[in-house]
Coordinates of C-alpha atoms in Angstrom, one line a residue:
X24 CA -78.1 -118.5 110.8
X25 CA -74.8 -118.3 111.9
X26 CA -73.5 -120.3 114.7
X27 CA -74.7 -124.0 113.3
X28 CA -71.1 -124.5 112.8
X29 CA -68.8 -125.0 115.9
X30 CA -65.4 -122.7 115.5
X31 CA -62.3 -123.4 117.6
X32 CA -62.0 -120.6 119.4
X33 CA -58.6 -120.3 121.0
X34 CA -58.7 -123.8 121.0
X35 CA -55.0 -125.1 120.6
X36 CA -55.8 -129.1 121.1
X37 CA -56.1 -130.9 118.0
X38 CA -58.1 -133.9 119.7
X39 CA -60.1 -131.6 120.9
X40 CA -61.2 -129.8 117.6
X41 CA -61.3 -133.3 115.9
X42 CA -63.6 -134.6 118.6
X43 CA -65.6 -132.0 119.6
X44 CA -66.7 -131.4 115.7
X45 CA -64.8 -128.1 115.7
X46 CA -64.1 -126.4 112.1
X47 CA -60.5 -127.4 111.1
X48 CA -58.6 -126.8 108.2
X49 CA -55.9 -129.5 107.3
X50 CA -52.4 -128.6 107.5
X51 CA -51.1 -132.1 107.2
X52 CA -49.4 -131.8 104.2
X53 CA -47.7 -129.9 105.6
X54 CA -46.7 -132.1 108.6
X55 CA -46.5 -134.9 106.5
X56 CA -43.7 -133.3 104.1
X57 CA -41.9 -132.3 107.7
X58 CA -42.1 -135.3 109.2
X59 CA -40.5 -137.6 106.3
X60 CA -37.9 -134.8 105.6
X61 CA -35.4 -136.3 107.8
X62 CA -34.2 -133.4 109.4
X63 CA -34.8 -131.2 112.6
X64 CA -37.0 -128.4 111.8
X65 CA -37.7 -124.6 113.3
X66 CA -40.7 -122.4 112.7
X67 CA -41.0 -118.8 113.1
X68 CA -44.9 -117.0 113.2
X69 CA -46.5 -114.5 115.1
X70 CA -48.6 -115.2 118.1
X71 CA -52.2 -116.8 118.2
X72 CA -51.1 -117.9 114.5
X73 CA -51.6 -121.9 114.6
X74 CA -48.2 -122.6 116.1
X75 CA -49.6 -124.4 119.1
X76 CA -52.1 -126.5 117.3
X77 CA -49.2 -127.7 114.9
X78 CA -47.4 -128.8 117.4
X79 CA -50.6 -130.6 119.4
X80 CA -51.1 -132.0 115.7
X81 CA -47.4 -133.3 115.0
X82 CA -48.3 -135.0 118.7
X83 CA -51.1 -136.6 117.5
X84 CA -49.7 -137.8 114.4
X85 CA -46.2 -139.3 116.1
X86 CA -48.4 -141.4 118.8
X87 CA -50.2 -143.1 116.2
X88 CA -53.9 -142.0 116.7
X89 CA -54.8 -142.2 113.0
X90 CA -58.1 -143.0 114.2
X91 CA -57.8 -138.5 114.7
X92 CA -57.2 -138.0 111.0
X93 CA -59.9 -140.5 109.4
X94 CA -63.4 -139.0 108.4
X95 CA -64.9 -138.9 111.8
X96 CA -68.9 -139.0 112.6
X97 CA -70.1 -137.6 115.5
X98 CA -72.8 -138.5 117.9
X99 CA -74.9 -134.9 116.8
X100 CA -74.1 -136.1 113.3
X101 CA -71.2 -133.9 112.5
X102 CA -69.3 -135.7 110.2
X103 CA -65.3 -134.3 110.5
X104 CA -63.4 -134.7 107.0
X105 CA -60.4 -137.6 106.3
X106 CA -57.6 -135.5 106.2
X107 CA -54.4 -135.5 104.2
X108 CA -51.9 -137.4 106.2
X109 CA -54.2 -140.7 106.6
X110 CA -54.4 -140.9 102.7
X111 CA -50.5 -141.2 102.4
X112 CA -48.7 -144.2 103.4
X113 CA -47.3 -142.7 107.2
X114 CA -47.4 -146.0 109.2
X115 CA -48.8 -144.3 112.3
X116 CA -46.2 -146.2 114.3
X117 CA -46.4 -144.6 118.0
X118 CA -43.0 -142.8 119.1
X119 CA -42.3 -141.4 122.3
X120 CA -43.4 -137.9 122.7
X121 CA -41.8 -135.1 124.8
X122 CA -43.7 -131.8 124.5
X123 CA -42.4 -128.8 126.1
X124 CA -44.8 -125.9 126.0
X125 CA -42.9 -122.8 127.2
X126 CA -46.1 -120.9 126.9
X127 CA -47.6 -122.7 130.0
X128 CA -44.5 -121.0 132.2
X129 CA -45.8 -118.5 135.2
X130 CA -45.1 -114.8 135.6
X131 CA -42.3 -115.7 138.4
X132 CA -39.7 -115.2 135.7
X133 CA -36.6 -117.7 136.5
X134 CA -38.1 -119.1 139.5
X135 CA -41.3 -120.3 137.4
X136 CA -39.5 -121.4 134.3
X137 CA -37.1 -123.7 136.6
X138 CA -40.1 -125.1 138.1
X139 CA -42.0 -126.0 134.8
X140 CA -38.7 -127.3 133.9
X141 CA -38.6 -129.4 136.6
X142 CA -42.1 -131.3 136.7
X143 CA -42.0 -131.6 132.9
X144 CA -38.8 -133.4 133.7
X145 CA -40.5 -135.1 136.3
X146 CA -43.4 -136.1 134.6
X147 CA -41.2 -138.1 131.7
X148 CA -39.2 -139.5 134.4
X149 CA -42.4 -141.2 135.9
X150 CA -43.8 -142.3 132.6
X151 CA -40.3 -144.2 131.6
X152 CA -39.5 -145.5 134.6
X153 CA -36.7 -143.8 135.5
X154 CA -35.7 -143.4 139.3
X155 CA -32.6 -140.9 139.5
X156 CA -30.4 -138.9 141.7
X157 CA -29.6 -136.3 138.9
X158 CA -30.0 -132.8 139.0
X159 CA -28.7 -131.2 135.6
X160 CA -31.4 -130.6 133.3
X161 CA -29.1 -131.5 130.7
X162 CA -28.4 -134.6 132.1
X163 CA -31.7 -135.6 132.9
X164 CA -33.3 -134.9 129.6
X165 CA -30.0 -136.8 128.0
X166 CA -31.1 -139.9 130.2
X167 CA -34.9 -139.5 129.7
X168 CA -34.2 -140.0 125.7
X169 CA -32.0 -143.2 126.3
X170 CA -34.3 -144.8 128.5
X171 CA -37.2 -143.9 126.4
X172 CA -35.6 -145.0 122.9
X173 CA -34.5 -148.1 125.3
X174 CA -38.2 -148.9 126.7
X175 CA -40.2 -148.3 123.8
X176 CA -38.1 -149.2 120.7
X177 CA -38.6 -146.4 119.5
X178 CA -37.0 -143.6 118.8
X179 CA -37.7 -140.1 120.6
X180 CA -39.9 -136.9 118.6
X181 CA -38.7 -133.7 120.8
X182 CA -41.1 -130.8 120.3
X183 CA -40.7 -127.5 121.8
X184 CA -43.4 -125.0 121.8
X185 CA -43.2 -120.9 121.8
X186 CA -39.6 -121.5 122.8
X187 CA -38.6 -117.8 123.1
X188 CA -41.7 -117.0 125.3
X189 CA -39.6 -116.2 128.5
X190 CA -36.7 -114.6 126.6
X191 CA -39.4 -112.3 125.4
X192 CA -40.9 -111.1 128.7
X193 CA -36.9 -110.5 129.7
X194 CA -36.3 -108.0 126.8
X195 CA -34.6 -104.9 128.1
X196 CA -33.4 -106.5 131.2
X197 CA -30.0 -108.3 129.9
X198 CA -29.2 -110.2 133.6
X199 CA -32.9 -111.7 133.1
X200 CA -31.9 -112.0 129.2
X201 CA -28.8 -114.1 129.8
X202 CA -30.1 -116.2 133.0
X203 CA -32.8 -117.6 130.2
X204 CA -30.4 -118.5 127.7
X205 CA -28.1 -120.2 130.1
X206 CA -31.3 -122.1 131.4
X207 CA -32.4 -123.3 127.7
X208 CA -28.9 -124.2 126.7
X209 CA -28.2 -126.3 129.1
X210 CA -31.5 -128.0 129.2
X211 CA -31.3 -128.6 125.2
X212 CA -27.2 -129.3 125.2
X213 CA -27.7 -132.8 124.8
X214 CA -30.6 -132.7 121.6
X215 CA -27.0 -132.7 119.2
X216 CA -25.8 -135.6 120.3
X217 CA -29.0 -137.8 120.5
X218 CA -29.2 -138.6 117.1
X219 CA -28.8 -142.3 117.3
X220 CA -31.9 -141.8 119.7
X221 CA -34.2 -139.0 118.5
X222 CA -36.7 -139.3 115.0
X223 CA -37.4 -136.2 115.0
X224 CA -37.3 -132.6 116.5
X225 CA -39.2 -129.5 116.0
X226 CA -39.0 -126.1 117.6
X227 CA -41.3 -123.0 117.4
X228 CA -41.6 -119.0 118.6
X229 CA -41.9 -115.9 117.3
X230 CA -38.3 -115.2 117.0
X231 CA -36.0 -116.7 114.8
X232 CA -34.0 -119.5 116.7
X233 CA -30.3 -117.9 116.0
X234 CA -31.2 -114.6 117.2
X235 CA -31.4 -116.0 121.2
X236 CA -27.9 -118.4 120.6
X237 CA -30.4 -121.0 122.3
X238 CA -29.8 -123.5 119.9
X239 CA -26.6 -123.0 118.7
X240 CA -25.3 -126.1 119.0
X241 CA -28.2 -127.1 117.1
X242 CA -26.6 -125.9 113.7
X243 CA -28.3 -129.1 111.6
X244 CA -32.1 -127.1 112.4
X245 CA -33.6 -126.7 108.9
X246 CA -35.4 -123.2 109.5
X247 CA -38.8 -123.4 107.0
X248 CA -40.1 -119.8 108.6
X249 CA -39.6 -118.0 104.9
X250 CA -39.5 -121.3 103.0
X251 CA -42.1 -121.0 100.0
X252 CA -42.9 -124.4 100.1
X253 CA -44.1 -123.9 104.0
X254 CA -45.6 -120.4 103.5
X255 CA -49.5 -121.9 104.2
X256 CA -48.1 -124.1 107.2
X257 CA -49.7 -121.5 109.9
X258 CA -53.2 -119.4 109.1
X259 CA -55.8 -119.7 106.4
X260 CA -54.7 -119.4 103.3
X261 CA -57.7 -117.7 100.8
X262 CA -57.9 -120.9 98.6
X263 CA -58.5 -122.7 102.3
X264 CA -61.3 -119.9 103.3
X265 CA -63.1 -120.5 100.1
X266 CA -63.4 -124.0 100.3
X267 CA -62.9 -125.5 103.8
X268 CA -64.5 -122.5 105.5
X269 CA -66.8 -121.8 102.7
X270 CA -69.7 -122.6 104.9
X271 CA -68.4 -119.9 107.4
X272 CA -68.4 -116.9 105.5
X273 CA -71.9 -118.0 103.4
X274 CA -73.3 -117.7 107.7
X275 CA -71.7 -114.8 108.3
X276 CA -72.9 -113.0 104.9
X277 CA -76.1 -114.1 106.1
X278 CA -75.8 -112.5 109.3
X279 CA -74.1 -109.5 108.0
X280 CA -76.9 -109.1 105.2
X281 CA -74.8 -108.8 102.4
X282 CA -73.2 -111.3 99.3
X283 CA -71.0 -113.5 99.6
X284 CA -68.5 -111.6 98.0
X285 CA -69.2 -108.8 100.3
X286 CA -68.3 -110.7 103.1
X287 CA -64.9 -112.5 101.8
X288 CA -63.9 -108.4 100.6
X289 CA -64.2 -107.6 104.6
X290 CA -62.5 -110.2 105.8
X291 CA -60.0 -109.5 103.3
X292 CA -59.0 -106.4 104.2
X293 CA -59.8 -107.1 108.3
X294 CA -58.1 -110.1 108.3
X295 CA -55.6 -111.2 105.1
X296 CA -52.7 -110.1 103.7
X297 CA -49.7 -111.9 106.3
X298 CA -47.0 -112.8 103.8
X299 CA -44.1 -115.7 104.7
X300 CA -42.4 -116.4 101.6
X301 CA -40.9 -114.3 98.8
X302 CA -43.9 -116.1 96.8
X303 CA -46.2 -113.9 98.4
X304 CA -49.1 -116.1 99.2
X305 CA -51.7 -114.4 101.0
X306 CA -52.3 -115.8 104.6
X307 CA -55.1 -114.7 106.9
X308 CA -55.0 -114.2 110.7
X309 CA -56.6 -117.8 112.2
X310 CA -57.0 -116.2 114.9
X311 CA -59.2 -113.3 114.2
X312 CA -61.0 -115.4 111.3
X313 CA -62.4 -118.2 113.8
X314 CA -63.1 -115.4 116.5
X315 CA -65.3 -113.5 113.5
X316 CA -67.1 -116.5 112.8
X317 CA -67.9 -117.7 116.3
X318 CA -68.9 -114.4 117.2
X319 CA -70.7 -113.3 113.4
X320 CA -68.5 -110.1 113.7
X321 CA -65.7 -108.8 112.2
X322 CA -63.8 -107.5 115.5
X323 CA -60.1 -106.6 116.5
X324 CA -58.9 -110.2 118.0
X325 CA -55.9 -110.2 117.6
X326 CA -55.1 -106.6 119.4
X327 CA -57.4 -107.6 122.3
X328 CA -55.8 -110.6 122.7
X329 CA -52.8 -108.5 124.1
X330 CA -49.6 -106.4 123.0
X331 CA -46.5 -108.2 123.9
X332 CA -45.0 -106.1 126.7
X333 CA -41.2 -107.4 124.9
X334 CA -42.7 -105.3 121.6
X335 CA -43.9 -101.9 123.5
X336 CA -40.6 -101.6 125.5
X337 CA -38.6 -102.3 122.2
X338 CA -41.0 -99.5 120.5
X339 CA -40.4 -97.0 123.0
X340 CA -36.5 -96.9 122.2
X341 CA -36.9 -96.4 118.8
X342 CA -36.9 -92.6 117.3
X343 CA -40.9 -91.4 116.8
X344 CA -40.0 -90.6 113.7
X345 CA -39.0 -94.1 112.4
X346 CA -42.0 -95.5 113.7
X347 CA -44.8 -93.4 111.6
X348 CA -42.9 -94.0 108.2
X349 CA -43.0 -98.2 108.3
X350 CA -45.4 -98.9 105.7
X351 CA -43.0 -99.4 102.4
X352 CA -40.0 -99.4 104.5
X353 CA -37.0 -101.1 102.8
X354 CA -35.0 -103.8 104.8
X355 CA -32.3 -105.6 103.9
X356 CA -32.5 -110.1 104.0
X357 CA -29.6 -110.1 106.3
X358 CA -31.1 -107.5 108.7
X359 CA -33.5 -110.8 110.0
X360 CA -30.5 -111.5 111.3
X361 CA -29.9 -109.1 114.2
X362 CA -30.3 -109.9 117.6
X363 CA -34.0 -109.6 118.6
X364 CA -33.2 -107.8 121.5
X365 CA -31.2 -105.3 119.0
X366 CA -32.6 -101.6 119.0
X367 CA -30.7 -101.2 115.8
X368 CA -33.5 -102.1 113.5
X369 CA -37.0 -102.3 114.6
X370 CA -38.7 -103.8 111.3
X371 CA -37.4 -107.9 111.7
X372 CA -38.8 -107.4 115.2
X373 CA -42.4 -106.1 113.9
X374 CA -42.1 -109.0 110.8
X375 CA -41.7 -111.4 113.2
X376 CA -44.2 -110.4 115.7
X377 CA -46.9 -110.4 113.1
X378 CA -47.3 -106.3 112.7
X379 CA -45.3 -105.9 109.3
X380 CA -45.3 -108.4 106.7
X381 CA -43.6 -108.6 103.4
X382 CA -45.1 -106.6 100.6
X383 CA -42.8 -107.5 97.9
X384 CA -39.1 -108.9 97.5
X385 CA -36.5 -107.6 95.2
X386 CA -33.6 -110.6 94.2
X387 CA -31.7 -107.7 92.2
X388 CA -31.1 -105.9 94.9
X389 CA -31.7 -108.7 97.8
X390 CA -34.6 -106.7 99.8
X391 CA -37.9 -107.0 101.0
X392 CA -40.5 -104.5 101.0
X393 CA -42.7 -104.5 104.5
X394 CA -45.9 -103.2 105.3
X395 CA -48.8 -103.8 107.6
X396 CA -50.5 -106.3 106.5
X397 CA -54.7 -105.5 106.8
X398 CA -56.7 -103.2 108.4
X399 CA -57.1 -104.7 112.0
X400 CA -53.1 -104.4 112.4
X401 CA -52.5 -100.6 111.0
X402 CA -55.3 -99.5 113.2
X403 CA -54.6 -101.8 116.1
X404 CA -50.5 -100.6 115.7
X405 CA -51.6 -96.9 115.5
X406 CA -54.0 -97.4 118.8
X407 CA -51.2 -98.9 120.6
X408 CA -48.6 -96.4 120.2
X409 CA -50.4 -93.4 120.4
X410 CA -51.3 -94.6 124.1
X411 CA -47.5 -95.1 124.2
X412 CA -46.5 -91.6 123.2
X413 CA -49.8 -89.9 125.2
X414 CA -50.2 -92.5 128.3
X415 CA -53.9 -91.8 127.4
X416 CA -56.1 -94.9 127.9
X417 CA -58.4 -96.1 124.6
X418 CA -61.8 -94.2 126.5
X419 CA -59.9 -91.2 126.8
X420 CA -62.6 -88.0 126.3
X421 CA -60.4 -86.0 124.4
X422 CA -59.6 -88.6 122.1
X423 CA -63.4 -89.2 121.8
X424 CA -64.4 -86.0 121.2
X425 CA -61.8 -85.6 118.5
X426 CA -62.8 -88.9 116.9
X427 CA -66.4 -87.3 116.8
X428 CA -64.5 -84.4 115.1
X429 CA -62.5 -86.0 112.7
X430 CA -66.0 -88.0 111.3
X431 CA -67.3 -84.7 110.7
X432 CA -64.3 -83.3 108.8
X433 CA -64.8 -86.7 106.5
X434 CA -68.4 -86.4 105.6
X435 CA -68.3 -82.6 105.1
X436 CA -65.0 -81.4 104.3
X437 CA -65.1 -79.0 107.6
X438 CA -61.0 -78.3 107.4
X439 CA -61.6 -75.2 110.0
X440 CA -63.4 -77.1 112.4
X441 CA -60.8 -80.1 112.2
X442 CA -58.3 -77.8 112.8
X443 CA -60.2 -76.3 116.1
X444 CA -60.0 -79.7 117.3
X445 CA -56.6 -80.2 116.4
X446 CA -56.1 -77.8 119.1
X447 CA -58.2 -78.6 121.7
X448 CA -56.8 -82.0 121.7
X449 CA -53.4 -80.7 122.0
X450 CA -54.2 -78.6 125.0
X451 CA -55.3 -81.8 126.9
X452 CA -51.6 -83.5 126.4
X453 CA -49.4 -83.1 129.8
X454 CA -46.9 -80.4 129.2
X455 CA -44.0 -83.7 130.2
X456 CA -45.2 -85.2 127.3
X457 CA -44.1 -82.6 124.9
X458 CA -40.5 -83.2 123.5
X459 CA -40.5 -79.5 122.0
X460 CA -40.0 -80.5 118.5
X461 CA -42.6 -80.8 115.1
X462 CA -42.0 -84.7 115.5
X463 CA -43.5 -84.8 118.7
X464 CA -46.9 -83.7 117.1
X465 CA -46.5 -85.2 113.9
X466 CA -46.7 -88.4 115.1
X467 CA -49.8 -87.9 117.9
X468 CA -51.5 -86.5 114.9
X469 CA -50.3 -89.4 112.1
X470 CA -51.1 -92.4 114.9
X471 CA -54.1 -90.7 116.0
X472 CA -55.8 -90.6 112.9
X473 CA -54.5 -93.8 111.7
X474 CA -56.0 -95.1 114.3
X475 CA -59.3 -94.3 113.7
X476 CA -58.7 -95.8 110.2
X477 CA -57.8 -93.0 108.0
X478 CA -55.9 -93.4 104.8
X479 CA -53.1 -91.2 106.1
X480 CA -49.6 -91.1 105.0
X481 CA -46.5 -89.4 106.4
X482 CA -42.9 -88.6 105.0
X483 CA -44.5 -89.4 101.4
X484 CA -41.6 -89.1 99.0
X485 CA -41.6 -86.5 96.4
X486 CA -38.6 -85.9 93.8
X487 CA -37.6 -83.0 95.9
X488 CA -38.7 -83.9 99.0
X489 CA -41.1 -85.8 101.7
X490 CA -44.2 -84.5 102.0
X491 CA -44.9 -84.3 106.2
X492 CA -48.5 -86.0 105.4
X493 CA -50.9 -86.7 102.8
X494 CA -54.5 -87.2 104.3
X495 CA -56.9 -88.5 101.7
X496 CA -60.3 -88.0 102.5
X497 CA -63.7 -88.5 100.1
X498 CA -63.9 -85.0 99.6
X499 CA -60.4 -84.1 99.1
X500 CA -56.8 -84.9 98.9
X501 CA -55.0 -82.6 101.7
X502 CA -51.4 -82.4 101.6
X503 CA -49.9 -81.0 104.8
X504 CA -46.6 -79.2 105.8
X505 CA -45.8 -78.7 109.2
X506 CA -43.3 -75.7 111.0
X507 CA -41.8 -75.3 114.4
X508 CA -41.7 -71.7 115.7
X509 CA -41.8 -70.7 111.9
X510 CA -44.7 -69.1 109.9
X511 CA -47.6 -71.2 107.8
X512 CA -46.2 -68.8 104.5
X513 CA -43.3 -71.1 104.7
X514 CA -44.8 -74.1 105.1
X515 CA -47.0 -73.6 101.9
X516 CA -44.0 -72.2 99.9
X517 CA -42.3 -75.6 100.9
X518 CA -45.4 -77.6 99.3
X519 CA -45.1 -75.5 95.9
X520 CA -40.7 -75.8 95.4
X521 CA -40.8 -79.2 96.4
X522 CA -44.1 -80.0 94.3
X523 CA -45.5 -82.2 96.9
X524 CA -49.0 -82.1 95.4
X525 CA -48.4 -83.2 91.6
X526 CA -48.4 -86.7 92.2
X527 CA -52.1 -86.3 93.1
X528 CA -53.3 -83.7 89.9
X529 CA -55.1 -87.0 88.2
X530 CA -57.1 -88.0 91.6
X531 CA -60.0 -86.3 90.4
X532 CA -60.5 -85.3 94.2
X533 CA -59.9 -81.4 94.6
X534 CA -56.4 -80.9 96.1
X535 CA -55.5 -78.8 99.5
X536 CA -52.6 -77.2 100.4
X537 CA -52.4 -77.0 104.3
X538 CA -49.6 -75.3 106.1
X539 CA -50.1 -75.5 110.4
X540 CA -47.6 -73.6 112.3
X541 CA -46.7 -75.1 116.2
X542 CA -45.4 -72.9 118.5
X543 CA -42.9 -74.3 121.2
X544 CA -44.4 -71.8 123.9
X545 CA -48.0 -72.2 123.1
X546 CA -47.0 -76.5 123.4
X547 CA -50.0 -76.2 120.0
X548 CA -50.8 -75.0 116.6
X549 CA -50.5 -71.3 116.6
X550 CA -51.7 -70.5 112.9
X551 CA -52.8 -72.4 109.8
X552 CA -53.9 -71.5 106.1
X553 CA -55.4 -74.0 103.1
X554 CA -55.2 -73.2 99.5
X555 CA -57.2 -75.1 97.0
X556 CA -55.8 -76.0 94.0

């Protein structure tokens, strides 16, 4: 039956897991390799992707609680695993700790962020000892390192957790933007010259650390986010699924009535696929893989768990068109380097944010391949920015009725009816929605139906051309052209010169030509026509 097994659901406290007999799979090789690296370290991953419970971890491990990390048994029994770190020889000295979770900041913007500042500053203050007059943050974290190193003998582990959090709620508003930076600069300023009084630092976000010109005095940070070597530090990689979380997936197969295997291929393509390294080790979502095995279903997590608002209001600068053609898109290594607030590029920001990931890496020519990387992402993206395009909620009733529509067109091959619905659907959008161009309702129609999980693809290249969409189906391949204010003659002829439908001869699925024909008074599809081939 499933639920015998406890699963940390959005539990980010390692004690907590360790105590409270929660499932946990050891990352401290990981930490252990970091920690006895002798140098500062920064991580980049998406959110809900481990980052928190790495650093609650790194905590646990720097104040010496090896008791944490031995095989543990439990009053009900549960017996929690020795784990990697307490077979090596770490002395499990205790260090002072100073943890700044950026995460924990209110919705006030600066005022909130100065005032989490402030009592974290505070707080060290009380535990060291340390009565002062000073004001700068700069000046009391500088002092609050001395005294501490001074105190305990020891020497100081900073960590900094979701560091970029506030930067990313200021996106798009450059005074906000700037009054962050100066805030974190100043705070961190005097982390460089500590060294005589600091063991070790680590820093963590979604955005890389040089794209905010936070830490920028901080050049000696040893970034691991793309490191091969590091690329299993965050999420469950599948040799981890199959063998510490075994267990989990034989419940859930029971649950779900169906093999084993049956139940790893779902979560495979629901959850797997995140890529850090140009190694290309497969990485599940943590997040949504506990949340499926708590719950015994395989449900959209991660989406519920919330849309950055940073992410939608850099989406809705970016040209529609750019934004229905990412899957394969091309991008450069040194475009990771752009400013995350640039408009200029919006595939690092989607890599970084955990909606593309890296499908393949070419040294010859120094690019990476990106895609989305499972089946919960591609239909949550598509949901998402259809309602930003349509401002229709996710219970809309016309976007029901032409969900109902489309799962008729799949199980019979209906192409008039689709079609009809098409239309209708189209009616329902506001007229100030409509930009008056064949983009406009080539992407409703591409995020729409990718959205409700169909193998759609748009701009599909050709050697003459780009074929507007490619919708496979199980009953047939259709090939679509679209035309603005032009006739549906021409959008066929367009599909035979440019030979948009060889590629698919050896499918075995019969072929369709479809030409639609908008109209920029009618604001919808005035004519269509299908040819089988």
């Amino acid at each position: 039956m499933a639920g015998m097994r406890k699963y940390p659901a959005g539990v980010q406290s390692f004690e907590k897991i360790r105590l409270n007999g929660q499932v946990y799979v050891d990352k401290t090789q990981y930490i252990y390799k970091m920690i006895t690296s002798n140098y500062p370290i920064f991580l980049s991953r998406p959110r809900r992707f481990g980052k928190s419970l790495l650093v609650s971890t790194l905590q646990a491990v720097f104040e010496g609680r090896r008791e944490l990390f031995e095989e543990i048994t439990l009053k009900d029994g549960t017996v929690q695993p020795r784990l990697f770190i307490a077979t090596t020889d770490w002395e499990w000295e205790k260090y002072p700790v100073l943890r700044f979770d950026f995460s924990k900041v209110g919705s006030n913007g600066m005022e909130s962020l100065d005032i989490y500042i402030n009592e974290t500053l505070s707080k060290y203050e009380k535990q060291y000892d340390i009565i002062t007059d000073l004001k700068d943050h700069a000046a009391r974290l500088s002092q609050i390192i001395e005294s501490a190193h001074v105190k305990t003998g020891k020497k100081v582990v900073v960590l900094v957790d979701e560091y970029d959090n506030q930067m990313l709620k200021a996106i798009g508003d450059e005074k906000k933007v700037e009054a962050v930076r100066d805030t974190f600069m100043g705070l961190f300023a005097p982390l460089k010259g500590q060294d005589d009084h600091i063991q070790f630092i680590f820093i963590t976000g979604i955005s890389k650390f040089s794209q905010m010109g936070i830490f920028s005095q901080l050049n000696q940070l040893k970034n691991i986010s793309m490191r091969n070597d590091y690329d299993g530090i965050c999420g469950i990689t599948e040799e981890e699924l199959t063998t510490t979380m075994r267990e989990d997936i034989e419940l859930l197969a029971e649950e779900r009535e169906e093999s084993f295997d049956e139940t790893l291929s779902a979560l495979k393509q629901k959850y797997d696929g995140y890529h850090f390294s140009k190694r290309m080790t497969d990485v599940y979502n943590p997040y949504s893989v506990v949340n499926a095995f708590d719950s015994a279903e395989l449900g959209d997590y991660w989406f519920e768990s919330a849309t950055p608002t940073a992410l939608i209001a850099m989406l809705s600068q970016m040209p529609l068109h750019r934004l229905i053609s990412l899957e394969g898109s091309s991008c450069p290594v040194t475009a990771f380097n752009l400013s995350f607030d640039s408009y200029k590029s919006p595939l690092p920001v989607l890599y970084q944010s955990g909606y593309l990931t890296i499908k393949d890496y070419r040294e010859d020519w120094n690019m990476y391949t990106l895609g989305f990387p499972n089946e919960e992402v591609r239909l949550g993206f598509a949901d998402n920015l259809f309602r930003l395009i349509t401002n229709m909620q996710p219970d809309n009733e016309e976007k029901n009725v032409f969900l109902m529509a489309y799962n008729r067109f799949r199980d019979s091959g209906d192409l008039s009816a689709f079609i009809e619905a098409i239309k209708v659907f189209f009616s329902g959008i506001p007229y100030y929605l409509d930009n008056k161009n064949e983009c406009h309702y080539h992407v409703i129609l591409h995020t729409l139906l990718t959205a409700f999980g169909a193998d759609i693809s748009s701009e599909t290249p050709t050697a003459k051309g780009r074929a507007d969409m490619v919708l496979r189906m199980p009953l047939g391949i259709y090939v679509m052209e679209f035309k603005y204010d032009d006739t549906v003659d021409a959008a066929l002829q367009q599909i035979d010169d440019r030979g948009y439908v060889e590629k698919y001869r050896l499918d075995g699925r019969p072929i369709v030509k479809v030409g639609i024909s908008f109209s920029s008074e009618d604001r919808n599809i005035t004519d269509w026509k299908s040819v089988t081939v």
